[in-house]
Amino acid sequence: MRLYIIAGEASGDLHGSNLVKALLKKAPDTEIRAWGGDLMERAGANIVKNYSELAFMGFSEVVMNLRTILNNIAWCKKDIASFKPDVLVLIDYPGFNLRIAEWAKKQGIKVLYYIAPQVWAWKPNRVKKMKLCIDRMLVILPFEKEWFKTNWNWEVTYVGHPLAEAIEGFKPAMQNFTERPIVAVLPGSRKQEISVKLPEMLKVAEQFPAYQFIVGMAPGIETDFYKSFLEQYPNASAVQGATYELLSQAKAAIVTSGTATLETALFGVPEVVCYKGSPISYHIAKRLVKIKYISLVNLIMDKPIVKELIQSEMNAANIIKELFKILHDDHHYQSMKADFQELKEKLKTSENASARVAQSIFDLSAIPLTQPE
């Protein structure tokens, strides 16, 4: 079987790598061509485009890089057409992947989408087109299955969250980073967001000299980029390629909104969630996005378990206040950890997500192809 997989971000590379492992375990002769990163390549995929070339964040940034994005889309279509996959597997990354899905369906290529676009938050009308061009939609958040059925009469499949699988199987290999208790600092995966958030996050270190603040560096970003942020704080340092090691040892965390908030919670680490975008992107998003919370933790649990500091509220003074509460109010600390355990139970399924997705891909490949209209 021939599969073409597209993952456009670091989280997609992680989930894609576990999927590749599950696919090759079921059928070792599967040929997998992909857009992704080092994790997917090590798992056995032939990577033809690295996700580091694709990551543009926010509305204004997308506009400025529109030519590059359009060139990538055109190249991708030619490459898929040349490869002739049995199934096209799209992982998250909706701005790009939904365009590819629409084109692929017209070419008569079977399309499986893993990790649904967050249409319940904004652009719900996208679902009309998605139903037409996606043969099988696999969702990872418990409430999504009911949302698609109730609002759009679309039967999608809940496979469980791949992070629960990845973290459950994680085995720490490194000795302690430091003798001092650790506050993990996860400022994001792109230079532009790190440059905005990390300075405010690190100012907090001055108020907690008994703790070591360790930054989890993003894959694909050079170590030198972080040095100017770290050099003025004697109790701050950074690690590369060891975020899960870091979280397995952390007492608390300061985390940029996104996948990392859920990873931190699944490790049972109390956290403060931070978000700050460019003013243009933020004000556009504020008008369009219709959700109560920005962190996956609060969204899944449908209540404010973790504090969210957004835009102007995301400053050192507010982070210090929330971190002090986490580190010095034991009731608050233990309550958050108990909520995280409940969250973990919500995301459990009888079989891990990657194995279920792999089986769904094989099932779809066996269905006779219907010719596009």
PDB file of N, CA and C in Angstrom, residues 143 153 247:
ATOM      1  N   PHE A 143     -15.627  15.746  22.960  1.00  0.00           N
ATOM      2  CA  PHE A 143     -16.866  16.443  22.624  1.00  0.00           C
ATOM      3  C   PHE A 143     -17.078  16.609  21.118  1.00  0.00           C
ATOM      4  N   ASN A 153     -24.888  16.603  11.289  1.00  0.00           N
ATOM      5  CA  ASN A 153     -25.321  15.253  10.919  1.00  0.00           C
ATOM      6  C   ASN A 153     -24.196  14.481  10.221  1.00  0.00           C
ATOM      7  N   LEU A 247       9.215  17.907  31.691  1.00  0.00           N
ATOM      8  CA  LEU A 247       7.909  17.868  32.338  1.00  0.00           C
ATOM      9  C   LEU A 247       7.808  16.741  33.367  1.00  0.00           C
TER      10      LEU A 247
END
